[in-house]
Amino acid sequence: MKAQNKLYIYLISSALLLVILAIVALYVGVYDFNGVSPFKILGQFIQGDPNLQLSDKYVLWDVRASRIVMAILVGSMLAVSGTSLQGMFKNPLATGDLIGLTSGATLLAAIAIVLGGHFKEYLPEMVQFSLTGISAFIGALLAMMLVYRISTSGGKTNVVMMLLSGVAITAIGFSITGFLIYISKDEQLRDLTFWNMGSLAAATWTKNIVLAIVIVISYTILLPKGKALNAMMLGEKDAQHLGINVERLKKQIVILTALMIGTCVAFSGTIGFVGLIVPYILRLLFKSNYTFILPLSSVCGSILLLVADTFSRSIVQPSELPIGILTALMGGPIFIAILIKFKKSF
């Protein structure tokens, strides 16, 4: 069987699993639809049934369905961004939250939340509406550029320098964010707590549309880069000999991963380790073949975050557990496993 056909089979199987999990998630929740199936209510909503209760419609469409879609979109982008960074740095530890991108995005989002009121009125109306999102993207981009500059010399990236610079940026980001928390008002404090722990509770269809636009733009450029990332594994000079425009590829990955992580942080807060867990599991199955890993991570990331979010809003009902706590619990052991594997290779 050709590799391309195998990839299609894996993608279709993963997509079907994702659809099944989305259907299950639609049934999970505290709200009772009086014994009526959520899909029957959804059908009534689509048909414009005047007998449909507004509370049923709101819970099903504006709360559960929008949250499920956001989990799918955010999980996919976090996984693909992590996979792309690992391919560029040629290291399985290179993820947005470990090298400081998430911290940079969170920091500038926090600045926009706490201090934005002092200068927001001087900005264009469109920028005012999406100030937090734009700030998160700029923060992720600046952090990515800083890490890359510090850790790369002569076209080679020093992994130790990359991780240490990420630790430094994260420490600086969290310290300044901590100061902003200290001086923030009650409403700002609630928003900042949301960013730090991560949650999909604020999902809306408007946010999902923005996420969908970002995902279409990013995936159109990134997903076909599997062969180029495979060539990068041989080294940048060998990749250039194979016809890969290495500098252009790196710039595309830097900008698009910053865009994806920044958008995710702006809408869902800090959700860590998704970009570490998914590529690690896929690498166990497909080695370091990015023609398989890259497209499959887009679906498997959605599966992981959807499952985590479904658990987060069901295990402590009627409250919900911040999703960032669950992903950190899953990602921590995997991070340790990768470190042990690295230790054995030295």
Short mmCIF file of C-alpha atoms in Angstrom, two decimals:
data_model
loop_
_atom_site.label_atom_id
_atom_site.label_comp_id
_atom_site.label_asym_id
_atom_site.label_seq_id
_atom_site.Cartn_x
_atom_site.Cartn_y
_atom_site.Cartn_z
CA MET A 1 0.00 0.00 0.00
CA LYS A 2 1.34 3.43 -0.93
CA ALA A 3 2.30 5.80 1.87
CA GLN A 4 -0.20 8.38 0.61
CA ASN A 5 -3.07 5.87 0.82
CA LYS A 6 -2.01 4.89 4.34
CA LEU A 7 -2.03 8.54 5.36
CA TYR A 8 -5.56 8.99 4.00
CA ILE A 9 -6.75 5.89 5.92
CA TYR A 10 -5.23 7.19 9.17
CA LEU A 11 -6.71 10.66 8.63
CA ILE A 12 -10.19 9.33 7.86
CA SER A 13 -10.09 6.97 10.87
CA SER A 14 -8.95 9.78 13.18
CA ALA A 15 -11.60 12.14 11.78
CA LEU A 16 -14.34 9.55 12.39
CA LEU A 17 -13.14 9.10 15.98
CA LEU A 18 -13.23 12.87 16.40
CA VAL A 19 -16.82 13.04 15.13
CA ILE A 20 -17.89 10.26 17.54
CA LEU A 21 -16.22 12.05 20.47
CA ALA A 22 -17.89 15.34 19.48
CA ILE A 23 -21.29 13.60 19.51
CA VAL A 24 -20.57 12.13 22.95
CA ALA A 25 -19.42 15.55 24.23
CA LEU A 26 -22.71 17.06 23.07
CA TYR A 27 -24.54 14.80 25.55
CA VAL A 28 -22.20 15.58 28.48
CA GLY A 29 -23.19 18.37 30.84
CA VAL A 30 -25.20 19.40 33.89
CA TYR A 31 -28.14 20.82 31.97
CA ASP A 32 -31.07 18.42 31.45
CA PHE A 33 -33.00 18.65 28.18
CA ASN A 34 -36.06 16.98 29.79
CA GLY A 35 -35.28 13.61 28.25
CA VAL A 36 -35.08 14.99 24.71
CA SER A 37 -32.06 14.07 22.58
CA PRO A 38 -29.66 16.98 21.91
CA PHE A 39 -29.75 16.03 18.22
CA LYS A 40 -33.51 16.36 18.13
CA ILE A 41 -33.16 19.85 19.63
CA LEU A 42 -30.42 20.62 17.11
CA GLY A 43 -32.75 19.53 14.31
CA GLN A 44 -35.49 21.77 15.67
CA PHE A 45 -33.03 24.67 15.80
CA ILE A 46 -31.91 24.14 12.18
CA GLN A 47 -35.55 23.88 11.00
CA GLY A 48 -36.48 27.02 12.95
CA ASP A 49 -39.10 25.26 15.10
CA PRO A 50 -41.03 27.98 17.02
CA ASN A 51 -41.76 25.50 19.84
CA LEU A 52 -38.07 25.18 20.69
CA GLN A 53 -37.30 26.53 24.16
CA LEU A 54 -34.77 29.35 24.21
CA SER A 55 -32.91 27.79 27.15
CA ASP A 56 -32.49 24.49 25.25
CA LYS A 57 -31.28 26.29 22.15
CA TYR A 58 -28.84 28.46 24.12
CA VAL A 59 -27.27 25.57 26.07
CA LEU A 60 -26.99 23.28 23.04
CA TRP A 61 -25.84 25.74 20.37
CA ASP A 62 -24.19 28.68 22.15
CA VAL A 63 -22.63 26.76 25.04
CA ARG A 64 -21.94 23.12 24.19
CA ALA A 65 -21.59 23.16 20.38
CA SER A 66 -19.46 26.31 20.31
CA ARG A 67 -17.24 24.92 23.06
CA ILE A 68 -16.79 21.61 21.23
CA VAL A 69 -15.82 23.42 18.04
CA MET A 70 -13.35 25.64 19.94
CA ALA A 71 -11.76 22.56 21.55
CA ILE A 72 -11.33 21.02 18.08
CA LEU A 73 -9.80 24.18 16.59
CA VAL A 74 -7.53 25.11 19.52
CA GLY A 75 -6.32 21.53 20.06
CA SER A 76 -5.50 21.18 16.38
CA MET A 77 -3.53 24.45 16.22
CA LEU A 78 -1.56 23.76 19.41
CA ALA A 79 -0.56 20.28 18.17
CA VAL A 80 0.45 21.48 14.68
CA SER A 81 2.42 24.42 16.09
CA GLY A 82 4.33 22.07 18.41
CA THR A 83 5.01 19.59 15.59
CA SER A 84 6.23 22.36 13.27
CA LEU A 85 8.57 23.80 15.91
CA GLN A 86 9.98 20.35 16.67
CA GLY A 87 10.66 19.82 12.97
CA MET A 88 12.35 23.22 12.64
CA PHE A 89 14.50 22.83 15.77
CA LYS A 90 15.00 19.09 15.15
CA ASN A 91 14.11 18.41 18.77
CA PRO A 92 11.02 16.84 20.45
CA LEU A 93 11.20 19.30 23.37
CA ALA A 94 10.54 22.36 21.22
CA THR A 95 6.96 23.37 21.97
CA GLY A 96 5.34 26.76 22.38
CA ASP A 97 4.91 26.53 26.15
CA LEU A 98 8.39 25.11 26.83
CA ILE A 99 10.34 27.68 24.80
CA GLY A 100 8.44 30.71 26.03
CA LEU A 101 5.89 31.42 23.27
CA THR A 102 2.89 30.80 25.49
CA SER A 103 4.42 32.91 28.26
CA GLY A 104 5.09 35.76 25.83
CA ALA A 105 1.54 35.62 24.50
CA THR A 106 0.10 35.49 28.03
CA LEU A 107 2.23 38.44 29.16
CA LEU A 108 1.12 40.81 26.40
CA ALA A 109 -2.49 39.62 26.74
CA ALA A 110 -2.24 40.43 30.47
CA ILE A 111 -0.84 43.89 29.68
CA ALA A 112 -3.76 44.49 27.29
CA ILE A 113 -6.27 43.40 29.96
CA VAL A 114 -4.84 45.43 32.85
CA LEU A 115 -3.35 48.47 31.12
CA GLY A 116 -5.34 48.51 27.88
CA GLY A 117 -7.90 50.94 29.29
CA HIS A 118 -5.26 53.68 29.45
CA PHE A 119 -4.50 53.69 25.71
CA LYS A 120 -7.29 51.71 24.03
CA GLU A 121 -9.29 54.83 23.12
CA TYR A 122 -6.40 56.13 21.00
CA LEU A 123 -6.39 53.00 18.81
CA PRO A 124 -8.55 52.29 15.71
CA GLU A 125 -11.91 50.70 16.51
CA MET A 126 -10.99 47.38 14.86
CA VAL A 127 -7.81 47.17 16.97
CA GLN A 128 -9.78 48.01 20.14
CA PHE A 129 -12.14 45.10 19.48
CA SER A 130 -9.31 42.56 19.13
CA LEU A 131 -6.62 44.20 21.27
CA THR A 132 -6.09 41.15 23.49
CA GLY A 133 -5.76 38.81 20.51
CA ILE A 134 -3.35 41.11 18.67
CA SER A 135 -1.28 41.57 21.84
CA ALA A 136 -1.10 37.78 22.37
CA PHE A 137 0.12 37.27 18.79
CA ILE A 138 2.78 39.99 19.13
CA GLY A 139 3.93 38.47 22.44
CA ALA A 140 4.28 35.00 20.92
CA LEU A 141 6.10 36.38 17.88
CA LEU A 142 8.57 38.42 19.95
CA ALA A 143 9.26 35.43 22.24
CA MET A 144 9.83 33.16 19.22
CA MET A 145 12.23 35.63 17.59
CA LEU A 146 14.14 36.10 20.85
CA VAL A 147 14.51 32.35 21.48
CA TYR A 148 15.60 31.74 17.90
CA ARG A 149 18.18 34.55 18.00
CA ILE A 150 19.66 33.39 21.32
CA SER A 151 19.79 29.67 20.52
CA THR A 152 20.86 29.77 16.86
CA SER A 153 24.40 30.48 15.68
CA GLY A 154 25.88 29.77 12.26
CA GLY A 155 22.65 28.19 11.09
CA LYS A 156 22.67 25.63 13.94
CA THR A 157 20.32 25.63 16.91
CA ASN A 158 21.73 24.75 20.32
CA VAL A 159 18.99 22.76 22.06
CA VAL A 160 20.26 23.51 25.58
CA MET A 161 20.36 27.23 24.81
CA MET A 162 16.88 27.00 23.32
CA LEU A 163 15.40 25.42 26.44
CA LEU A 164 17.28 27.71 28.83
CA SER A 165 16.23 30.84 26.92
CA GLY A 166 12.66 29.52 27.01
CA VAL A 167 12.91 29.05 30.78
CA ALA A 168 14.26 32.60 31.16
CA ILE A 169 11.51 34.14 29.02
CA THR A 170 8.87 32.14 30.89
CA ALA A 171 10.25 33.29 34.25
CA ILE A 172 10.30 36.95 33.15
CA GLY A 173 6.81 36.65 31.65
CA PHE A 174 5.29 35.08 34.74
CA SER A 175 6.97 37.55 37.08
CA ILE A 176 5.59 40.54 35.17
CA THR A 177 2.20 38.83 34.89
CA GLY A 178 2.32 38.30 38.66
CA PHE A 179 2.91 42.03 39.16
CA LEU A 180 -0.04 42.81 36.86
CA ILE A 181 -2.20 40.43 38.93
CA TYR A 182 -1.12 42.30 42.06
CA ILE A 183 -2.20 45.71 40.70
CA SER A 184 -5.30 44.52 38.84
CA LYS A 185 -8.92 45.18 39.81
CA ASP A 186 -11.41 42.42 40.64
CA GLU A 187 -12.77 42.04 37.10
CA GLN A 188 -9.26 42.12 35.61
CA LEU A 189 -8.11 39.58 38.19
CA ARG A 190 -10.81 37.13 37.08
CA ASP A 191 -9.73 37.53 33.46
CA LEU A 192 -6.06 37.02 34.34
CA THR A 193 -6.87 33.90 36.36
CA PHE A 194 -8.68 32.59 33.29
CA TRP A 195 -5.57 33.16 31.13
CA ASN A 196 -3.22 31.45 33.53
CA MET A 197 -5.23 28.25 34.05
CA GLY A 198 -6.75 27.88 30.60
CA SER A 199 -10.42 27.29 29.85
CA LEU A 200 -12.79 26.96 26.91
CA ALA A 201 -15.75 28.27 28.93
CA ALA A 202 -15.72 31.61 27.08
CA ALA A 203 -16.23 29.95 23.67
CA THR A 204 -18.40 31.87 21.18
CA TRP A 205 -19.12 31.42 17.50
CA THR A 206 -17.42 34.74 16.71
CA LYS A 207 -14.19 33.46 18.28
CA ASN A 208 -14.57 30.17 16.41
CA ILE A 209 -14.83 32.04 13.10
CA VAL A 210 -11.58 33.91 13.87
CA LEU A 211 -9.89 30.62 14.85
CA ALA A 212 -11.16 28.98 11.65
CA ILE A 213 -9.72 31.81 9.52
CA VAL A 214 -6.35 31.50 11.26
CA ILE A 215 -6.36 27.72 10.86
CA VAL A 216 -7.14 27.89 7.12
CA ILE A 217 -4.36 30.42 6.48
CA SER A 218 -1.80 28.55 8.60
CA TYR A 219 -2.59 25.03 7.40
CA THR A 220 -2.59 26.02 3.73
CA ILE A 221 1.09 26.89 4.16
CA LEU A 222 2.24 24.49 6.92
CA LEU A 223 0.60 21.12 6.25
CA PRO A 224 2.27 20.55 2.85
CA LYS A 225 5.70 21.09 4.50
CA GLY A 226 6.10 17.48 5.70
CA LYS A 227 8.76 16.58 3.12
CA ALA A 228 10.61 19.85 3.77
CA LEU A 229 10.72 19.10 7.52
CA ASN A 230 11.96 15.58 6.76
CA ALA A 231 14.77 17.17 4.76
CA MET A 232 15.49 19.54 7.68
CA MET A 233 16.16 16.50 9.87
CA LEU A 234 19.26 15.85 7.74
CA GLY A 235 20.59 19.33 8.52
CA GLU A 236 20.05 22.73 6.98
CA LYS A 237 22.87 22.44 4.42
CA ASP A 238 21.64 19.06 3.18
CA ALA A 239 18.09 20.44 3.01
CA GLN A 240 19.33 23.33 0.86
CA HIS A 241 21.07 20.87 -1.48
CA LEU A 242 17.72 19.09 -1.84
CA GLY A 243 16.13 22.34 -3.04
CA ILE A 244 14.52 23.47 0.23
CA ASN A 245 14.50 27.23 0.86
CA VAL A 246 15.49 26.83 4.51
CA GLU A 247 15.32 30.48 5.57
CA ARG A 248 11.89 30.94 4.00
CA LEU A 249 10.64 27.75 5.67
CA LYS A 250 11.90 28.89 9.09
CA LYS A 251 10.30 32.32 8.72
CA GLN A 252 6.98 30.74 7.75
CA ILE A 253 7.06 28.41 10.78
CA VAL A 254 8.05 31.22 13.17
CA ILE A 255 5.30 33.59 12.01
CA LEU A 256 2.51 31.01 11.66
CA THR A 257 3.21 29.22 14.96
CA ALA A 258 3.25 32.60 16.70
CA LEU A 259 -0.06 33.45 15.01
CA MET A 260 -1.66 30.14 16.05
CA ILE A 261 -0.36 30.13 19.63
CA GLY A 262 -1.15 33.81 20.09
CA THR A 263 -4.73 33.34 18.88
CA CYS A 264 -5.23 30.26 21.08
CA VAL A 265 -3.90 32.07 24.17
CA ALA A 266 -6.09 35.10 23.42
CA PHE A 267 -9.27 32.99 23.35
CA SER A 268 -8.57 30.07 25.70
CA GLY A 269 -5.72 31.13 27.97
CA THR A 270 -2.66 29.03 28.75
CA ILE A 271 -3.23 25.40 27.74
CA GLY A 272 0.13 23.66 27.90
CA PHE A 273 1.69 20.42 26.68
CA VAL A 274 -0.72 19.67 23.79
CA GLY A 275 2.10 20.42 21.34
CA LEU A 276 4.33 17.99 23.26
CA ILE A 277 1.94 15.08 23.86
CA VAL A 278 0.52 14.65 20.34
CA PRO A 279 3.80 14.68 18.33
CA TYR A 280 5.41 12.38 20.92
CA ILE A 281 2.69 9.74 20.52
CA LEU A 282 2.69 10.06 16.70
CA ARG A 283 6.49 9.81 16.64
CA LEU A 284 6.27 6.46 18.47
CA LEU A 285 4.05 5.21 15.61
CA PHE A 286 5.63 6.88 12.57
CA LYS A 287 9.20 7.68 13.74
CA SER A 288 10.09 11.18 12.53
CA ASN A 289 8.22 11.08 9.22
CA TYR A 290 6.61 14.52 9.11
CA THR A 291 4.57 13.71 6.01
CA PHE A 292 2.52 11.56 8.42
CA ILE A 293 3.06 13.36 11.73
CA LEU A 294 2.18 16.89 10.57
CA PRO A 295 -1.29 16.26 9.05
CA LEU A 296 -2.21 13.64 11.67
CA SER A 297 -1.30 16.01 14.52
CA SER A 298 -4.00 18.40 13.27
CA VAL A 299 -6.68 15.78 13.98
CA CYS A 300 -5.12 14.09 17.01
CA GLY A 301 -4.63 17.45 18.74
CA SER A 302 -8.36 18.06 18.37
CA ILE A 303 -9.11 14.62 19.82
CA LEU A 304 -6.83 15.18 22.82
CA LEU A 305 -8.21 18.61 23.76
CA LEU A 306 -11.84 17.59 23.16
CA VAL A 307 -11.43 14.60 25.50
CA ALA A 308 -9.63 16.75 28.10
CA ASP A 309 -12.32 19.45 27.93
CA THR A 310 -15.13 16.89 28.23
CA PHE A 311 -13.49 15.51 31.36
CA SER A 312 -12.81 18.99 32.76
CA ARG A 313 -16.49 19.93 32.69
CA SER A 314 -17.84 16.58 33.91
CA ILE A 315 -15.62 15.24 36.71
CA VAL A 316 -16.44 18.00 39.24
CA GLN A 317 -19.99 18.94 38.21
CA PRO A 318 -21.55 21.46 38.46
CA SER A 319 -18.17 23.25 38.53
CA GLU A 320 -15.42 22.63 35.99
CA LEU A 321 -11.73 21.90 36.33
CA PRO A 322 -9.43 24.27 34.37
CA ILE A 323 -8.34 22.38 31.27
CA GLY A 324 -4.74 23.55 31.64
CA ILE A 325 -4.48 21.44 34.81
CA LEU A 326 -5.49 18.27 32.95
CA THR A 327 -3.13 18.82 29.99
CA ALA A 328 -0.27 19.53 32.41
CA LEU A 329 -1.02 16.28 34.28
CA MET A 330 -0.86 14.40 30.98
CA GLY A 331 2.13 16.27 29.60
CA GLY A 332 4.37 16.15 32.65
CA PRO A 333 5.04 12.37 32.55
CA ILE A 334 5.61 12.51 28.78
CA PHE A 335 8.11 15.34 29.24
CA ILE A 336 9.96 13.21 31.81
CA ALA A 337 9.88 10.22 29.43
CA ILE A 338 11.47 12.32 26.66
CA LEU A 339 14.18 13.53 29.06
CA ILE A 340 14.95 9.93 30.11
CA LYS A 341 15.18 8.93 26.45
CA PHE A 342 17.58 11.82 25.81
CA LYS A 343 19.67 10.80 28.83
CA LYS A 344 20.08 7.28 27.47
CA SER A 345 21.19 8.60 24.08
CA PHE A 346 24.16 10.51 25.59
#
